[in-house]
Amino acid sequence: MVAQLLGLAFLYLTTSLLTFTAYAVEIQHNGEVVYQDTSVYGVVGKAVILECGPTLPDMYIWSFTKPGTEGIKAVVYNMGQGPRIQKLAATLGQLTLISKSASVSIEKLPLAAHGLYTCQAFYNIEEELIVYYYNVHLTVRVPVTKPFLLMSDASPVEGSTMWMRCNLENGTGPIQYKFQHETRSGNITVFAQGNSSLINVTDINRNHTGWYRCVASNAVNSESSNRLWLDTIFGPDVPQIDVTPYSITERGYSALERETVSLLCQAQSNPASQYVWFYNNSQVYTGPQFTIMKILRMHTGDYACLAQNTYLNTRSKKTISLTVYYPPDGSPSCSVEPALNHTSMRLLCSWPGGFPSPSLLWTGDLMHAGQDQGDPGLQTNPLTRNDILLPSGGLTSNNSLFTCRGSHPALKQLTTECSTRTYIPPAEPVCFAYVTNNKQYLMLSCSWDGGAPKAMVWWEGPGGQGKGGEENSNILILRYGSAHGGKPYTCHAKHPLLVQTKTCRLTLEAPVLLTQRRVVSVYEGSDVQLTCNLRANYLPATEITWFNNQGVGVGETSKYRLLRTSAWANLTVRDLDETQDSGEYRCSTSNAVGGTEINVTLVVKRHPMPPNATLVRVMYNSRQRNEVELEWQVENEGHGGWTGFLLEHRWVSERPGRRGSNNDSKEQTEERIVRPIWYDNFIRDPDVRIHTVGRLTPTVTYQFRITPVNHRTIGHPSAEKTPAEPRYNVYPAVIGAAIGGMLFAVIVTVLLLVYIIRNRNNNPRLHDMLFGQQHSQSRENINFPEDDVVGGSEGGLEEIGGSSSTGPTMAFPRAASPLTTSPTSATPTTTSQAPPPGDDNEPVSVTITVKATSS
Ligand SMILES: *[C@@H]1O[C@H](CO)[C@@H](O)[C@H](O)[C@H]1NC(C)=O
Ligand SMILES: *[C@@H]1O[C@H](CO)[C@@H](O)[C@H](O)[C@H]1NC(C)=O
Ligand SMILES: *[C@@H]1O[C@H](CO)[C@@H](O)[C@H](O)[C@H]1NC(C)=O
Ligand SMILES: *[C@@H]1O[C@H](CO)[C@@H](O)[C@H](O)[C@H]1NC(C)=O
Ligand SMILES: *[C@@H]1O[C@H](CO)[C@@H](O)[C@H](O)[C@H]1NC(C)=O
Ligand SMILES: *[C@@H]1O[C@H](CO)[C@@H](O)[C@H](O)[C@H]1NC(C)=O
Ligand SMILES: *[C@@H]1O[C@H](CO)[C@@H](O)[C@H](O)[C@H]1NC(C)=O
Ligand SMILES: *[C@@H]1O[C@H](CO)[C@@H](O)[C@H](O)[C@H]1NC(C)=O
Ligand SMILES: *[C@@H]1O[C@H](CO)[C@@H](O)[C@H](O)[C@H]1NC(C)=O
């Protein structure tokens, strides 16, 4: 711009001077030489016109004075004969005269043409001579050449000082210098200008970076240098860290777990920074952008970016703290708990873990709490738990639903929730009592569960016995025996949803035992059942224990059978034996309030001695002497019962040949072989009177005897008899007929008896008439205490048991079943049998009574 202006000024100057030289001369006529001075500016190599007056003079002389010299030398003249150019003119460029004037044109001006040109012009020579001296000062100027820029340092460090110089070869002064700065973006500004070709730049900064060029200008022209790049070395500045996604808190940056976090570090530097990332002071990454895919909570910590300028070996660092937000695990957990001594409730909501703490908000089914009770204070707390107290006084209705919603920044928009209900236990409180196994403690249990929150349950009893509140259920433990009988133990139960307290009561009583009969009398060989029952079937179950006649507690054995329920215990004594099983049995029970026992006397009786029997006939039925037929009869058939007969025989002697065969020859004949062993032959039919014994040895003399048997009681054996020899052949037929008649009679009798026995309940009198009192006794097997006559029948068994003659074969069949299997037996056999019911037992105490009442 300036260059252009200067250029224009120069052109204007030259043209105006030319104009001046052409028209400003005025001719004087006083004879004096007129002097006129002008200045002409030329440029090397270009053309210039030097004027000598406006009109052609009659004569003129151009002369040249070199600056700094005195000498004046002619260049060209014209004395009227045409112009004469001097040799000197050749050194002043291509000099020519302009026709019809005295003006001189010089082309290709050399620098040597610079100087004073004087044109002496003579006018009007024929008349009055007029002389002009035209002094033309020619200035030859040199244009500026293309400058070149020099920098003391093309890569200065920020803060340092440098210089720039604009150099050029030629150019007429004064020369103006202009320094231009072109930024990277192409914005060109004038950085400095003046007449100095050198500028000092102090405190270089990064803004100085860019292209530089200089422009040199003089009166002739203006030239611009080539541009040079100035590269300021600087940095790194303190880095700037950009976290994406951007989320800043008072703690620093935050990120949500599992998202991708990108950390970008930028630090201004030339040359560009090298970046290194550190996590908690350990290097983790190299490069400007550190990206963490799926960031986790453990990535919380300090992240530092270190920027380095490797050229300057300088570095700078910035640290940020990044906190990773993570939600708590799972979902919130809700519960309701009683508060204010079970008059109110507190809703508990907790959701531990997570960072930062989640927000928890209770919303509730509060319309049930009463008609529009308003907002009872549901609030959000940025805590891991949010507990609120509900108003007391039964304002919350049964079965209300409350929901706690949890939200957390790391869960975005999702909320998770939990809910809880409050309700009254569905049933009434339940009370019951029980005893520990070892009978050390009595437990009174009260429970009222199923509510939310749990109900409070406590015991109050007589004598200060009680127990403080517990939730849902409460067991009052009393030392066995320390409980108070007859007075109620009260269980109180309180639920926050109910204003009133519920109660249930237990009243303890001592047990009372009953038995059907205190004395039980039974024939031996049978089974008997002793009964014992509680007067009332109360809780807790008091166990009944039976002790046998030895005072030993009985269990289930082959001897005893124990049937037990909570209400009764029946002891069956099997296969009664007179000596072993008679005695006092004891049934016992107790509870926490008291104990009791009851004695039952068991009398086991022998069956009465059967009547005596006599052998009326003992005879071989053939000459072979190997079978003997016996017949006997029972004495006093009306008295005493019998169930069968024991028919025995033994060897008395063996004779070499047949000798005397006398009925009475019992013991005397041959003493040498006496076998005192009785061979048994048991006849189970009490109605049989004839029996044949076979497989006898013909050469042996036998003795036979018969003994009636009544169950286990064995009667007196009859007198022994030796069989007689058979007689006529007619005899057997007669006897046979007689026996046949007898048998027929017997069969008819048996059928009648069977009928009567089967129908004895319908026909008791006929029954009694036929069997009499003794049969009745043996049949029913029981003597009631009132009509019993114990004793008298002793000895029979003892006698037999003690007899030395019985020996090892005396293993006697047992009473009950074997003897009763005979289908023709008219004698009813004994079986264990319950005594007829009687009311003769007074209550002897013992039992626990528990009455449960609730309100
Ligand atoms: C500068 O001037 C000198 C002397 O007048 C001359 O010899 C030279 O060629 C010029 N240089 C340029 C670049 O014009
Ligand atoms: C160039 O620089 C000047 C002065 O600094 C400024 O006003 C102008 O807006 C810049 N132009 C561009 C294109 O940057
Ligand atoms: C530039 O600095 C040098 C020395 O550092 C001094 O001689 C010179 O005069 C200074 N020039 C300008 C224009 O300040
Ligand atoms: C560089 O230029 C910018 C904008 O033109 C300015 O804000 C900054 O301060 C300058 N820097 C220095 C070191 O002068
Ligand atoms: C990193 O530092 C933070 C804050 O000092 C600490 O909480 C975190 O446990 C550290 N992490 C590791 C992996 O050391
Ligand atoms: C709690 O309630 C029970 C029965 O309602 C009462 O006996 C007890 O004193 C109360 N306790 C307190 C601390 O209020
Ligand atoms: C309370 O609500 C529960 C659950 O619906 C129900 O079983 C119970 O009977 C209710 N109790 C009362 C007193 O309404
Ligand atoms: C046990 O005796 C009781 C009477 O005390 C009676 O009611 C019950 O039926 C008997 N049980 C058996 C199995 O006989
Ligand atoms: C039965 O016989 C025995 C001995 O043989 C005798 O002592 C007893 O008196 C007899 N009994 C009767 C009732 O005759």
GROMACS .gro file of C-alpha atoms in nm, residues 212-494:
model
  283
  212TYR     CA    1   0.717  -1.352   0.757
  213ARG     CA    2   0.813  -1.140   0.467
  214CYS     CA    3   0.952  -0.788   0.439
  215VAL     CA    4   0.867  -0.516   0.193
  216ALA     CA    5   1.124  -0.251   0.106
  217SER     CA    6   1.001   0.070  -0.057
  218ASN     CA    7   1.160   0.388  -0.190
  219ALA     CA    8   1.054   0.675  -0.416
  220VAL     CA    9   1.077   0.451  -0.712
  221ASN     CA   10   0.924   0.123  -0.614
  222SER     CA   11   0.843  -0.132  -0.355
  223GLU     CA   12   0.961  -0.490  -0.341
  224SER     CA   13   0.860  -0.782  -0.126
  225SER     CA   14   1.080  -1.062  -0.008
  226ASN     CA   15   0.999  -1.427  -0.015
  227ARG     CA   16   0.830  -1.550   0.299
  228LEU     CA   17   1.007  -1.730   0.575
  229TRP     CA   18   0.851  -1.959   0.840
  230LEU     CA   19   0.902  -1.877   1.199
  231ASP     CA   20   0.839  -2.175   1.422
  232THR     CA   21   0.811  -2.086   1.787
  233ILE     CA   22   0.902  -2.368   2.013
  234PHE     CA   23   0.693  -2.383   2.327
  235GLY     CA   24   0.507  -2.592   2.573
  236PRO     CA   25   0.369  -2.810   2.684
  237ASP     CA   26   0.112  -2.602   2.858
  238VAL     CA   27  -0.078  -2.749   3.150
  239PRO     CA   28  -0.285  -3.019   2.985
  240GLN     CA   29  -0.655  -2.999   2.952
  241ILE     CA   30  -0.846  -3.323   3.010
  242ASP     CA   31  -1.183  -3.382   2.850
  243VAL     CA   32  -1.387  -3.665   2.992
  244THR     CA   33  -1.659  -3.814   2.775
  245PRO     CA   34  -1.934  -3.854   2.875
  246TYR     CA   35  -1.899  -3.539   3.074
  247SER     CA   36  -2.025  -3.556   3.429
  248ILE     CA   37  -1.871  -3.352   3.701
  249THR     CA   38  -1.946  -3.349   4.069
  250GLU     CA   39  -1.790  -3.180   4.365
  251ARG     CA   40  -1.571  -3.487   4.394
  252GLY     CA   41  -1.445  -3.467   4.041
  253TYR     CA   42  -1.554  -3.654   3.737
  254SER     CA   43  -1.797  -3.938   3.757
  255ALA     CA   44  -1.889  -4.219   3.526
  256LEU     CA   45  -2.146  -4.492   3.537
  257GLU     CA   46  -2.034  -4.845   3.565
  258ARG     CA   47  -2.008  -5.040   3.240
  259GLU     CA   48  -2.019  -4.740   3.014
  260THR     CA   49  -1.731  -4.646   2.789
  261VAL     CA   50  -1.532  -4.355   2.921
  262SER     CA   51  -1.291  -4.162   2.710
  263LEU     CA   52  -1.027  -3.934   2.855
  264LEU     CA   53  -0.876  -3.689   2.610
  265CYS     CA   54  -0.566  -3.497   2.703
  266GLN     CA   55  -0.458  -3.185   2.521
  267ALA     CA   56  -0.158  -2.973   2.599
  268GLN     CA   57  -0.045  -2.691   2.365
  269SER     CA   58   0.305  -2.757   2.258
  270ASN     CA   59   0.541  -2.720   1.966
  271PRO     CA   60   0.645  -2.970   1.866
  272ALA     CA   61   0.327  -3.158   1.959
  273SER     CA   62   0.310  -3.317   2.301
  274GLN     CA   63   0.369  -3.680   2.373
  275TYR     CA   64   0.111  -3.803   2.621
  276VAL     CA   65   0.134  -4.062   2.893
  277TRP     CA   66  -0.158  -4.161   3.116
  278PHE     CA   67  -0.125  -4.270   3.475
  279TYR     CA   68  -0.379  -4.435   3.699
  280ASN     CA   69  -0.302  -4.396   4.067
  281ASN     CA   70   0.056  -4.316   3.970
  282SER     CA   71   0.114  -4.615   3.752
  283GLN     CA   72   0.144  -4.579   3.382
  284VAL     CA   73  -0.147  -4.724   3.191
  285TYR     CA   74  -0.149  -4.577   2.845
  286THR     CA   75   0.047  -4.376   2.594
  287GLY     CA   76  -0.133  -4.139   2.366
  288PRO     CA   77  -0.368  -3.848   2.394
  289GLN     CA   78  -0.696  -4.040   2.421
  290PHE     CA   79  -0.732  -4.305   2.688
  291THR     CA   80  -1.053  -4.500   2.646
  292ILE     CA   81  -1.185  -4.741   2.906
  293MET     CA   82  -1.441  -4.977   2.766
  294LYS     CA   83  -1.690  -5.095   3.028
  295ILE     CA   84  -1.552  -4.906   3.320
  296LEU     CA   85  -1.586  -5.079   3.653
  297ARG     CA   86  -1.611  -4.956   4.010
  298MET     CA   87  -1.255  -5.062   4.074
  299HIS     CA   88  -1.143  -4.814   3.814
  300THR     CA   89  -1.222  -4.529   4.048
  301GLY     CA   90  -0.917  -4.327   4.125
  302ASP     CA   91  -0.686  -4.057   4.003
  303TYR     CA   92  -0.604  -4.027   3.636
  304ALA     CA   93  -0.308  -3.816   3.540
  305CYS     CA   94  -0.205  -3.701   3.197
  306LEU     CA   95   0.159  -3.619   3.146
  307ALA     CA   96   0.241  -3.413   2.838
  308GLN     CA   97   0.601  -3.395   2.721
  309ASN     CA   98   0.780  -3.172   2.473
  310THR     CA   99   1.055  -3.399   2.358
  311TYR     CA  100   1.239  -3.117   2.180
  312LEU     CA  101   1.256  -2.896   2.482
  313ASN     CA  102   1.248  -3.193   2.720
  314THR     CA  103   0.984  -3.017   2.919
  315ARG     CA  104   0.672  -3.171   3.068
  316SER     CA  105   0.353  -3.081   3.240
  317LYS     CA  106   0.092  -3.284   3.418
  318LYS     CA  107  -0.269  -3.270   3.516
  319THR     CA  108  -0.458  -3.507   3.742
  320ILE     CA  109  -0.829  -3.558   3.766
  321SER     CA  110  -1.019  -3.783   3.995
  322LEU     CA  111  -1.275  -4.012   3.840
  323THR     CA  112  -1.539  -4.184   4.045
  324VAL     CA  113  -1.728  -4.476   3.897
  325TYR     CA  114  -2.088  -4.490   4.006
  326TYR     CA  115  -2.237  -4.832   4.054
  327PRO     CA  116  -2.578  -4.937   4.173
  328PRO     CA  117  -2.641  -5.151   4.478
  329ASP     CA  118  -2.691  -5.519   4.409
  330GLY     CA  119  -3.034  -5.665   4.364
  331SER     CA  120  -3.324  -5.457   4.467
  332PRO     CA  121  -3.426  -5.281   4.786
  333SER     CA  122  -3.551  -5.496   5.069
  334CYS     CA  123  -3.859  -5.399   5.257
  335SER     CA  124  -3.989  -5.499   5.591
  336VAL     CA  125  -4.211  -5.372   5.858
  337GLU     CA  126  -4.125  -5.379   6.222
  338PRO     CA  127  -4.315  -5.285   6.529
  339ALA     CA  128  -4.236  -4.957   6.692
  340LEU     CA  129  -4.322  -4.767   7.005
  341ASN     CA  130  -4.384  -5.079   7.211
  342HIS     CA  131  -4.598  -5.239   6.944
  343THR     CA  132  -4.838  -4.952   6.925
  344SER     CA  133  -4.703  -4.843   6.591
  345MET     CA  134  -4.503  -4.970   6.299
  346ARG     CA  135  -4.197  -4.869   6.116
  347LEU     CA  136  -4.147  -4.937   5.750
  348LEU     CA  137  -3.792  -5.033   5.671
  349CYS     CA  138  -3.642  -5.009   5.330
  350SER     CA  139  -3.281  -5.074   5.269
  351TRP     CA  140  -3.066  -5.113   4.966
  352PRO     CA  141  -2.708  -5.129   5.076
  353GLY     CA  142  -2.409  -5.100   4.854
  354GLY     CA  143  -2.379  -4.883   4.551
  355PHE     CA  144  -2.210  -4.553   4.503
  356PRO     CA  145  -2.337  -4.296   4.548
  357SER     CA  146  -2.619  -4.407   4.774
  358PRO     CA  147  -2.943  -4.484   4.596
  359SER     CA  148  -3.262  -4.290   4.643
  360LEU     CA  149  -3.538  -4.473   4.821
  361LEU     CA  150  -3.896  -4.362   4.813
  362TRP     CA  151  -4.186  -4.511   5.004
  363THR     CA  152  -4.526  -4.507   4.851
  364GLY     CA  153  -4.811  -4.663   5.025
  365ASP     CA  154  -5.153  -4.796   5.021
  366LEU     CA  155  -5.246  -4.530   5.268
  367MET     CA  156  -5.604  -4.478   5.172
  368HIS     CA  157  -5.679  -4.773   5.396
  369ALA     CA  158  -5.520  -4.596   5.684
  370GLY     CA  159  -5.834  -4.399   5.735
  371GLN     CA  160  -6.031  -4.156   5.527
  372ASP     CA  161  -5.775  -3.947   5.343
  373GLN     CA  162  -5.521  -3.929   5.612
  374GLY     CA  163  -5.302  -3.723   5.388
  375ASP     CA  164  -4.938  -3.776   5.329
  376PRO     CA  165  -4.787  -3.936   5.635
  377GLY     CA  166  -4.439  -3.831   5.547
  378LEU     CA  167  -4.311  -4.030   5.257
  379GLN     CA  168  -3.974  -3.903   5.176
  380THR     CA  169  -3.678  -3.970   4.960
  381ASN     CA  170  -3.344  -3.992   5.122
  382PRO     CA  171  -3.021  -4.036   4.938
  383LEU     CA  172  -2.924  -4.307   5.182
  384THR     CA  173  -2.894  -4.678   5.168
  385ARG     CA  174  -3.199  -4.702   5.387
  386ASN     CA  175  -3.521  -4.515   5.432
  387ASP     CA  176  -3.728  -4.593   5.737
  388ILE     CA  177  -4.053  -4.425   5.817
  389LEU     CA  178  -4.275  -4.444   6.117
  390LEU     CA  179  -4.642  -4.496   6.059
  391PRO     CA  180  -4.892  -4.322   6.282
  392SER     CA  181  -5.007  -4.527   6.575
  393GLY     CA  182  -5.353  -4.586   6.706
  394GLY     CA  183  -5.480  -4.841   6.456
  395LEU     CA  184  -5.487  -4.589   6.174
  396THR     CA  185  -5.339  -4.836   5.931
  397SER     CA  186  -5.585  -5.090   5.810
  398ASN     CA  187  -5.530  -5.462   5.787
  399ASN     CA  188  -5.366  -5.580   5.469
  400SER     CA  189  -5.214  -5.249   5.360
  401LEU     CA  190  -4.950  -5.251   5.092
  402PHE     CA  191  -4.644  -5.030   5.105
  403THR     CA  192  -4.390  -5.007   4.829
  404CYS     CA  193  -4.037  -4.876   4.842
  405ARG     CA  194  -3.890  -4.764   4.511
  406GLY     CA  195  -3.518  -4.743   4.464
  407SER     CA  196  -3.339  -4.552   4.195
  408HIS     CA  197  -2.977  -4.497   4.124
  409PRO     CA  198  -2.795  -4.287   3.865
  410ALA     CA  199  -2.610  -4.593   3.742
  411LEU     CA  200  -2.937  -4.763   3.662
  412LYS     CA  201  -3.045  -4.479   3.436
  413GLN     CA  202  -3.420  -4.455   3.435
  414LEU     CA  203  -3.484  -4.799   3.576
  415THR     CA  204  -3.624  -4.824   3.924
  416THR     CA  205  -3.653  -5.135   4.130
  417GLU     CA  206  -3.886  -5.179   4.416
  418CYS     CA  207  -3.992  -5.399   4.701
  419SER     CA  208  -4.308  -5.404   4.895
  420THR     CA  209  -4.441  -5.516   5.224
  421ARG     CA  210  -4.781  -5.569   5.368
  422THR     CA  211  -4.908  -5.518   5.714
  423TYR     CA  212  -5.166  -5.756   5.843
  424ILE     CA  213  -5.310  -5.893   6.159
  425PRO     CA  214  -5.244  -6.259   6.228
  426PRO     CA  215  -5.533  -6.446   6.069
  427ALA     CA  216  -5.624  -6.657   6.372
  428GLU     CA  217  -5.655  -6.601   6.744
  429PRO     CA  218  -5.363  -6.654   6.981
  430VAL     CA  219  -5.310  -7.021   7.066
  431CYS     CA  220  -5.204  -7.142   7.410
  432PHE     CA  221  -5.097  -7.488   7.511
  433ALA     CA  222  -4.885  -7.659   7.769
  434TYR     CA  223  -4.640  -7.945   7.745
  435VAL     CA  224  -4.375  -8.112   7.951
  436THR     CA  225  -4.014  -8.179   7.862
  437ASN     CA  226  -3.915  -8.542   7.816
  438ASN     CA  227  -3.721  -8.564   8.135
  439LYS     CA  228  -4.009  -8.404   8.320
  440GLN     CA  229  -3.794  -8.124   8.437
  441TYR     CA  230  -3.993  -7.841   8.295
  442LEU     CA  231  -4.343  -7.743   8.211
  443MET     CA  232  -4.369  -7.524   7.909
  444LEU     CA  233  -4.658  -7.293   7.851
  445SER     CA  234  -4.657  -7.192   7.493
  446CYS     CA  235  -4.846  -6.905   7.343
  447SER     CA  236  -4.827  -6.818   6.980
  448TRP     CA  237  -4.992  -6.565   6.761
  449ASP     CA  238  -4.801  -6.570   6.441
  450GLY     CA  239  -4.866  -6.489   6.083
  451GLY     CA  240  -4.886  -6.117   6.135
  452ALA     CA  241  -4.678  -5.846   5.980
  453PRO     CA  242  -4.517  -5.699   6.169
  454LYS     CA  243  -4.494  -5.971   6.428
  455ALA     CA  244  -4.717  -5.950   6.727
  456MET     CA  245  -4.581  -5.910   7.078
  457VAL     CA  246  -4.669  -6.196   7.311
  458TRP     CA  247  -4.613  -6.209   7.686
  459TRP     CA  248  -4.717  -6.421   7.981
  460GLU     CA  249  -4.861  -6.327   8.312
  461GLY     CA  250  -4.929  -6.597   8.567
  462PRO     CA  251  -5.008  -6.644   8.934
  463GLY     CA  252  -4.740  -6.592   9.192
  464GLY     CA  253  -4.550  -6.351   8.974
  465GLN     CA  254  -4.473  -6.620   8.721
  466GLY     CA  255  -4.459  -6.450   8.386
  467LYS     CA  256  -4.244  -6.373   8.093
  468GLY     CA  257  -4.174  -6.053   7.907
  469GLY     CA  258  -4.271  -5.986   7.553
  470GLU     CA  259  -4.143  -6.181   7.261
  471GLU     CA  260  -4.244  -6.171   6.902
  472ASN     CA  261  -4.486  -6.419   6.752
  473SER     CA  262  -4.464  -6.675   7.027
  474ASN     CA  263  -4.354  -6.700   7.382
  475ILE     CA  264  -4.284  -7.001   7.596
  476LEU     CA  265  -4.306  -6.967   7.968
  477ILE     CA  266  -4.085  -7.232   8.121
  478LEU     CA  267  -4.175  -7.342   8.469
  479ARG     CA  268  -3.981  -7.588   8.678
  480TYR     CA  269  -4.183  -7.904   8.689
  481GLY     CA  270  -4.394  -7.895   8.999
  482SER     CA  271  -4.362  -7.525   9.055
  483ALA     CA  272  -4.668  -7.440   8.851
  484HIS     CA  273  -4.972  -7.312   9.033
  485GLY     CA  274  -5.278  -7.527   8.992
  486GLY     CA  275  -5.625  -7.386   8.953
  487LYS     CA  276  -5.519  -7.031   8.867
  488PRO     CA  277  -5.500  -6.907   8.512
  489TYR     CA  278  -5.185  -6.825   8.327
  490THR     CA  279  -5.270  -6.551   8.084
  491CYS     CA  280  -5.097  -6.487   7.757
  492HIS     CA  281  -5.133  -6.135   7.619
  493ALA     CA  282  -5.081  -6.065   7.254
  494LYS     CA  283  -5.051  -5.720   7.104
   0.00000   0.00000   0.00000
